[in-house]
Tab-separated table of C-alpha atoms in Angstrom:
chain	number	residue	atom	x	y	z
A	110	UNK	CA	132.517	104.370	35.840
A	111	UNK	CA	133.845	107.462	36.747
A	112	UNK	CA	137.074	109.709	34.840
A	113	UNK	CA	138.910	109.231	37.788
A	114	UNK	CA	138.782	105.485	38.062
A	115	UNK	CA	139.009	104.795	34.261
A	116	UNK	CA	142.601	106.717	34.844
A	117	UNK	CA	143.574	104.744	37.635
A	118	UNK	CA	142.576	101.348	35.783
A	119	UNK	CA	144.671	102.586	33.123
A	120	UNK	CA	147.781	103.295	35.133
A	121	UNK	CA	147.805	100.242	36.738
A	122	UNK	CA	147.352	98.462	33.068
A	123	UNK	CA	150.300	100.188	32.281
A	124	UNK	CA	152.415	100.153	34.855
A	125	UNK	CA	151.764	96.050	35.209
A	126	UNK	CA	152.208	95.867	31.213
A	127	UNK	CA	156.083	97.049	31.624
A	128	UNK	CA	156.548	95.091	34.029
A	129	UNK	CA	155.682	92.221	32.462
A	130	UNK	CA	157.872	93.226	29.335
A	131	UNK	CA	160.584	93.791	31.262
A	132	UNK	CA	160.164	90.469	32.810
A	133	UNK	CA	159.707	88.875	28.899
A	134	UNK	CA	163.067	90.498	28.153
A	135	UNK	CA	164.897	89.448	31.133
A	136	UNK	CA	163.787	86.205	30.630
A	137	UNK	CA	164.547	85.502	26.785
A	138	UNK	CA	168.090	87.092	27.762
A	139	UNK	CA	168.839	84.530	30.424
A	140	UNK	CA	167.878	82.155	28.162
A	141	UNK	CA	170.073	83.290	25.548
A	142	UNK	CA	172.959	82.618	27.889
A	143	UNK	CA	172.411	80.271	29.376
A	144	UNK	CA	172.142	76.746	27.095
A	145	UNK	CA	170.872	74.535	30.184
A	146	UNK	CA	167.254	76.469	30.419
A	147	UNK	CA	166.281	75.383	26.957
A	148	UNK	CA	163.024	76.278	24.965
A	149	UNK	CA	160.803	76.524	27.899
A	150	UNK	CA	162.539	79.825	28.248
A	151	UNK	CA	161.797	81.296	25.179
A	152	UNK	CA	157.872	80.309	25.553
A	153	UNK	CA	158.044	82.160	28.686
A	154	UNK	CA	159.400	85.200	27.188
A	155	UNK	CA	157.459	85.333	24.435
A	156	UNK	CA	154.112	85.307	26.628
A	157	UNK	CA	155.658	87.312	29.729
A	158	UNK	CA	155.917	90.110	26.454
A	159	UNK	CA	153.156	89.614	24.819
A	160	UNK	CA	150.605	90.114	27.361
A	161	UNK	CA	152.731	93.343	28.551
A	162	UNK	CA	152.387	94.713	25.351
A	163	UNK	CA	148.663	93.951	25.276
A	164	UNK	CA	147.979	95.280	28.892
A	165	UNK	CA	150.509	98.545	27.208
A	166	UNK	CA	148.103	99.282	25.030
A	167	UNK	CA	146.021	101.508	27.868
A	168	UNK	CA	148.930	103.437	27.494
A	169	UNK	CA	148.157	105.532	24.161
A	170	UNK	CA	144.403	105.487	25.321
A	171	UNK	CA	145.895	107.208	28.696
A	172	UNK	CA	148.233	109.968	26.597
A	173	UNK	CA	145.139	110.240	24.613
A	174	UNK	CA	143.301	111.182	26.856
A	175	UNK	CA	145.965	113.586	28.721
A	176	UNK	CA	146.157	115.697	25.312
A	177	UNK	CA	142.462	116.002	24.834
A	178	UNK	CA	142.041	117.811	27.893
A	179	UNK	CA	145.180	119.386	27.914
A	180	UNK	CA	144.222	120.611	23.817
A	181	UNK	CA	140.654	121.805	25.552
A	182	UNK	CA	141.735	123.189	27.906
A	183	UNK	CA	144.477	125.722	26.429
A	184	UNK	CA	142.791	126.288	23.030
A	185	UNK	CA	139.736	128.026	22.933
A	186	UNK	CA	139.281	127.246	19.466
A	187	UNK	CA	138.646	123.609	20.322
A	188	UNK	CA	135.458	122.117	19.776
A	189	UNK	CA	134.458	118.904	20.245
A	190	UNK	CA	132.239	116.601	17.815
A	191	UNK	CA	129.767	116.364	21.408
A	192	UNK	CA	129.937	120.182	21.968
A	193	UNK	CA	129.533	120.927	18.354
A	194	UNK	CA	125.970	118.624	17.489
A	195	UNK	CA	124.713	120.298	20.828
A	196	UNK	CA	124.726	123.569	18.788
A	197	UNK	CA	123.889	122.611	16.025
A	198	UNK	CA	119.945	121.233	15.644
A	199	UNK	CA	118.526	120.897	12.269
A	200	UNK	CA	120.724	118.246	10.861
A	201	UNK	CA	122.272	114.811	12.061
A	202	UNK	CA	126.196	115.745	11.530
A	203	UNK	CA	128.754	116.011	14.202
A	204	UNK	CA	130.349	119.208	13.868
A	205	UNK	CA	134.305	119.621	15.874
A	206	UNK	CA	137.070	121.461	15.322
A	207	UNK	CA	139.472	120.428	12.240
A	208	UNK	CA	143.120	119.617	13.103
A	209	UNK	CA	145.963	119.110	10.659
A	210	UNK	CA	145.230	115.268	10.612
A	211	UNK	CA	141.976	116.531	8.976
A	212	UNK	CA	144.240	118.594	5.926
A	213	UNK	CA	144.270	116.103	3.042
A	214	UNK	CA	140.174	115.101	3.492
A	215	UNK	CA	139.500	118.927	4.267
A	216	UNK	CA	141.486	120.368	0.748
A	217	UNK	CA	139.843	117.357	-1.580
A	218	UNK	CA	135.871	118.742	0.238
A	219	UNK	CA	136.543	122.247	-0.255
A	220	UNK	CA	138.388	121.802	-3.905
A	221	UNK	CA	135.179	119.778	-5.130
A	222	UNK	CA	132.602	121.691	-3.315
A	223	UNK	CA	133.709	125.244	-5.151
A	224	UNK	CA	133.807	123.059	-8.062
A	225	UNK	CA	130.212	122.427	-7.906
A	226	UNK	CA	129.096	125.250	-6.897
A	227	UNK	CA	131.225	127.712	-9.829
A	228	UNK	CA	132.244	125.766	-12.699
A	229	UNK	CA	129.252	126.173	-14.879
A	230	UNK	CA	129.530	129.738	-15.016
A	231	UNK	CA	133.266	130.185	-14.850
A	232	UNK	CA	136.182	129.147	-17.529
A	233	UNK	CA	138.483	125.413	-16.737
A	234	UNK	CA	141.522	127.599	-17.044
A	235	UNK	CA	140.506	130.145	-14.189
A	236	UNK	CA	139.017	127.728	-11.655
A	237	UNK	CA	141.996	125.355	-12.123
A	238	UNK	CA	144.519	128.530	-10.887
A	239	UNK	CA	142.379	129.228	-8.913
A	240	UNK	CA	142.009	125.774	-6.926
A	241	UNK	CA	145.618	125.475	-7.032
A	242	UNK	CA	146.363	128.177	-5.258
A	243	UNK	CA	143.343	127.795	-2.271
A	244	UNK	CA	143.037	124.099	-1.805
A	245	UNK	CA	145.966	122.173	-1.963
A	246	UNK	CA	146.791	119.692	1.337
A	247	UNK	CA	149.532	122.240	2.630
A	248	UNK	CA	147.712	124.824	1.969
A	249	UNK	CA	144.908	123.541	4.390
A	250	UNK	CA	147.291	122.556	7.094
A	251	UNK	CA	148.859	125.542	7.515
A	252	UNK	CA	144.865	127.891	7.964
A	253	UNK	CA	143.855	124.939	10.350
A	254	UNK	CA	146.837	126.006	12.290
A	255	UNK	CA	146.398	129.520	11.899
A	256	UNK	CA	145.480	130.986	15.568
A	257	UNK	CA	143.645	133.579	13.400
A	258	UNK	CA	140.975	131.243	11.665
A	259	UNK	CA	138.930	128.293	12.948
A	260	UNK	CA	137.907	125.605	10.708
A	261	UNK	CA	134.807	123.681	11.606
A	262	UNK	CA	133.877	120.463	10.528
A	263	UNK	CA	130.818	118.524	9.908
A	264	UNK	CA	131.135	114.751	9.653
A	265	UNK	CA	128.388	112.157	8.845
A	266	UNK	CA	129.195	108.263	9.367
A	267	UNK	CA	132.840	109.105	9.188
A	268	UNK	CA	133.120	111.352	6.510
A	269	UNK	CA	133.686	115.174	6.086
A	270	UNK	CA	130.188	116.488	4.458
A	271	UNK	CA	130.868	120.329	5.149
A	272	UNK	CA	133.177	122.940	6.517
A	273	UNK	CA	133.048	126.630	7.870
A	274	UNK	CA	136.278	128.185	7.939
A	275	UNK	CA	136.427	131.675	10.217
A	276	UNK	CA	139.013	134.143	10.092
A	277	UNK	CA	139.634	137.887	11.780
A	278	UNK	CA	142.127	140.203	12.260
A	279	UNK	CA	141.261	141.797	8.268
A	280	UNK	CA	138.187	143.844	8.558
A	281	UNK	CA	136.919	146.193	4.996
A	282	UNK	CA	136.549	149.580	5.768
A	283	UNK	CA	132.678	149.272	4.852
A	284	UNK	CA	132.554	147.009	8.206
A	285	UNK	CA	131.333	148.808	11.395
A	286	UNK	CA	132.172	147.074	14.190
A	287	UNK	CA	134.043	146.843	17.948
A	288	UNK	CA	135.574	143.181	16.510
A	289	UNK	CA	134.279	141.979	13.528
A	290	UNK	CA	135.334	138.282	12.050
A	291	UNK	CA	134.585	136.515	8.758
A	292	UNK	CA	132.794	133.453	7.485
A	293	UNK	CA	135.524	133.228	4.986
A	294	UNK	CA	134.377	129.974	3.291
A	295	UNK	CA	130.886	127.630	4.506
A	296	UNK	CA	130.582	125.118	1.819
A	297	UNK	CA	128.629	121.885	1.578
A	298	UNK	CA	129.078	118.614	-0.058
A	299	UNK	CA	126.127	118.249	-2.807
A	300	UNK	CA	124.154	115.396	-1.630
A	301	UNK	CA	123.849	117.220	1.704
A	302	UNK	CA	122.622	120.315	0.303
A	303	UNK	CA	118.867	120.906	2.177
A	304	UNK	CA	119.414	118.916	4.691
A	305	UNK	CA	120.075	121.435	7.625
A	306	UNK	CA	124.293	121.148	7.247
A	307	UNK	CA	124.509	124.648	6.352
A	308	UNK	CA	122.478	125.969	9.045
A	309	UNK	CA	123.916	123.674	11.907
A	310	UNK	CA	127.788	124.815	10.481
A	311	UNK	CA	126.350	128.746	10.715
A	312	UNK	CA	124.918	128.483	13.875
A	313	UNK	CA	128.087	126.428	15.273
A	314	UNK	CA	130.019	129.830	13.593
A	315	UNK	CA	128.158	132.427	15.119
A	316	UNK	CA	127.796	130.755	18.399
A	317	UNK	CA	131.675	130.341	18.337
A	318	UNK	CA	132.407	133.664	17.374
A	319	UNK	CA	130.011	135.460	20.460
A	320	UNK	CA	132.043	133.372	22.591
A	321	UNK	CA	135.262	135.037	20.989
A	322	UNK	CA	134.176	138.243	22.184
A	323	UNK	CA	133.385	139.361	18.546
A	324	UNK	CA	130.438	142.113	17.905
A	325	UNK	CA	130.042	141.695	14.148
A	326	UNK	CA	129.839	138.805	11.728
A	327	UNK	CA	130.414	139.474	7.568
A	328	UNK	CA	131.007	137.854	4.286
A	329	UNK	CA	131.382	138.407	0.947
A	330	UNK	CA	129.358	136.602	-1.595
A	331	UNK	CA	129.892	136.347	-5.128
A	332	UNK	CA	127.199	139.174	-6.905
A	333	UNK	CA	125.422	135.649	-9.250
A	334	UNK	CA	125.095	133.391	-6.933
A	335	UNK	CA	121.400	134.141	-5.543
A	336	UNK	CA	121.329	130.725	-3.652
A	337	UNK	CA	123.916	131.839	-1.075
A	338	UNK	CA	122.630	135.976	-0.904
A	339	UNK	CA	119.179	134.631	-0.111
A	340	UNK	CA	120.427	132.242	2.689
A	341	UNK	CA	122.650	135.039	4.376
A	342	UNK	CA	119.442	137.306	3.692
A	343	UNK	CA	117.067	135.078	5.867
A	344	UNK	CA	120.029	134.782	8.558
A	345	UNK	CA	119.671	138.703	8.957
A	346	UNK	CA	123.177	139.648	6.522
A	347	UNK	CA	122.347	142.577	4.936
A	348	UNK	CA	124.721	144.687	2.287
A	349	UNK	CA	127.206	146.823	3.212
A	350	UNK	CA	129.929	146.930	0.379
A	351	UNK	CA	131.798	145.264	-2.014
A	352	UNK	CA	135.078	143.550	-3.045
A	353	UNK	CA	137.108	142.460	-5.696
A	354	UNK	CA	137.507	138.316	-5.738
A	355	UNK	CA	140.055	137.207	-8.204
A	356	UNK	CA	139.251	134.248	-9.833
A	357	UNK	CA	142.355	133.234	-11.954
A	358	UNK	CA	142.571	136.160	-14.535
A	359	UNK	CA	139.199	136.978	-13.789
A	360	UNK	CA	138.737	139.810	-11.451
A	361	UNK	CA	134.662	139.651	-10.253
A	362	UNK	CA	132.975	141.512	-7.816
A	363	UNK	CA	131.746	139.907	-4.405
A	364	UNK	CA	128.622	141.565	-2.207
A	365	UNK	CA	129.597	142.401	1.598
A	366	UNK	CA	127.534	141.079	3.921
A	367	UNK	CA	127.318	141.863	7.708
A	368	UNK	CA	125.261	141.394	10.458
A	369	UNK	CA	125.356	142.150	14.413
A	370	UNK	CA	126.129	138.938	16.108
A	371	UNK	CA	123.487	139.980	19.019
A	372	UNK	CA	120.999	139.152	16.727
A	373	UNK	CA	122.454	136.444	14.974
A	374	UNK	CA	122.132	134.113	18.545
A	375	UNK	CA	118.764	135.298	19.468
């Protein structure tokens, strides 16, 4: 069935479901004032108004609808769970665009998945400052609707399994480029890890980003964590600098990585 005719199904739906609850509430009224109609007019009330509200329903699936393509058609951040797994290849997750809806899920993933991947060589004291500061709910909500990052998410049977978050507008000096953006955070959930998330979420980045108009892709990784330098090392990232990354009271030093994003879509 085509868009067109779905819509029109659902107007009618619609339009027929008020009438009929208008009817339902006309009806229960007169009966209300009037003693002589008796309880036959309250049983046809009550069903005049319930099946408006059930042929109403259409209604939210309509507006639905409406907002979708109005929200993909005005933000070019937007990316759909469809549009995102057709970039994406090597693993089974559907990867879309994060909204605010997505804050509270999005701030426990990211909280646990820094967890995992820095507590063993890092003090409680720091990493609890500094997840309170990063990854609380409101925090969340308010870079998901930032018009200066994109937050991508990649969901498995319902749940969020990993996120890239991309940011631009705050380029290092050590970064040549026309328009460079960041892979500010790409973290996956542990029993995911090998299992082509990471690669799918980059790919989904980069291929965003070209499509932004952006020349030049970087990151900073932390200088002991050889599991992430070698998998922005076989992506083509190679060093260009350095940073300081406080952690708590713990001021360590983070490698800058960049790469041309011609070759990063090849």
């Amino acid at each position: 069935m085509q868009n067109s005719t779905q819509v029109k199904l659902l107007k009618s739906a619609m339009i027929l479901g008020i009438c009929l609850l208008i009817c339902g509430h006309l009806v229960l009224a007169a009966t209300f004032a009037s003693d002589s109609i008796g309880h036959q007019g309250f049983i046809l009330g009550a069903a005049l108004s319930a099946f408006g509200v059930v042929l109403s329903l259409p209604t939210k699936i309509y507006l639905t609808l409406v907002l979708m393509e109005h929200e993909e058609g005005s933000d070019k951040r937007f990316t759909r769970s469809a549009d995102g797994q057709a970039l994406g290849s090597k693993s089974r997750a559907h990867l879309r665009t994060a909204t605010e809806y997505d804050a509270k899920r999005l701030a426990e993933l990211a909280e646990r998945t820094f967890r995992d991947t820095f507590a063993a060589d890092n003090s409680a004291a720091d990493m609890d400052q500094h997840c309170a500061s990063q990854y609380s709910e409101a925090i969340q909500r308010d870079e998901i609707n930032d018009p200066n990052r994109l937050t991508l998410l990649a969901i498995i049977d319902a749940q969020i399994v990993g996120f890239a978050q991309l940011r631009w507008g705050q380029t290092p000096a050590c970064v040549s480029a026309k328009s460079a953006a960041e892979i500010q955070r790409l973290y996956v959930d542990k029993p995911w890890h090998g299992k082509g998330v990471a690669q799918d979420l980059m790919q989904t980045a980069l291929a965003k980003l070209n499509q932004r108009g952006h020349d030049v892709v970087w990151l900073g990784v932390w200088e002991h964590n050889p599991r992430a330098i070698a998998f922005y090392r076989k992506l083509g990232f190679t060093d260009v600098g350095e940073h300081l990354f406080q952690l708590g009271n713990d001021p360590q030093r983070d490698i800058l990585m960049a790469m041309p994003l011609n070759e990063a879509i090849r």
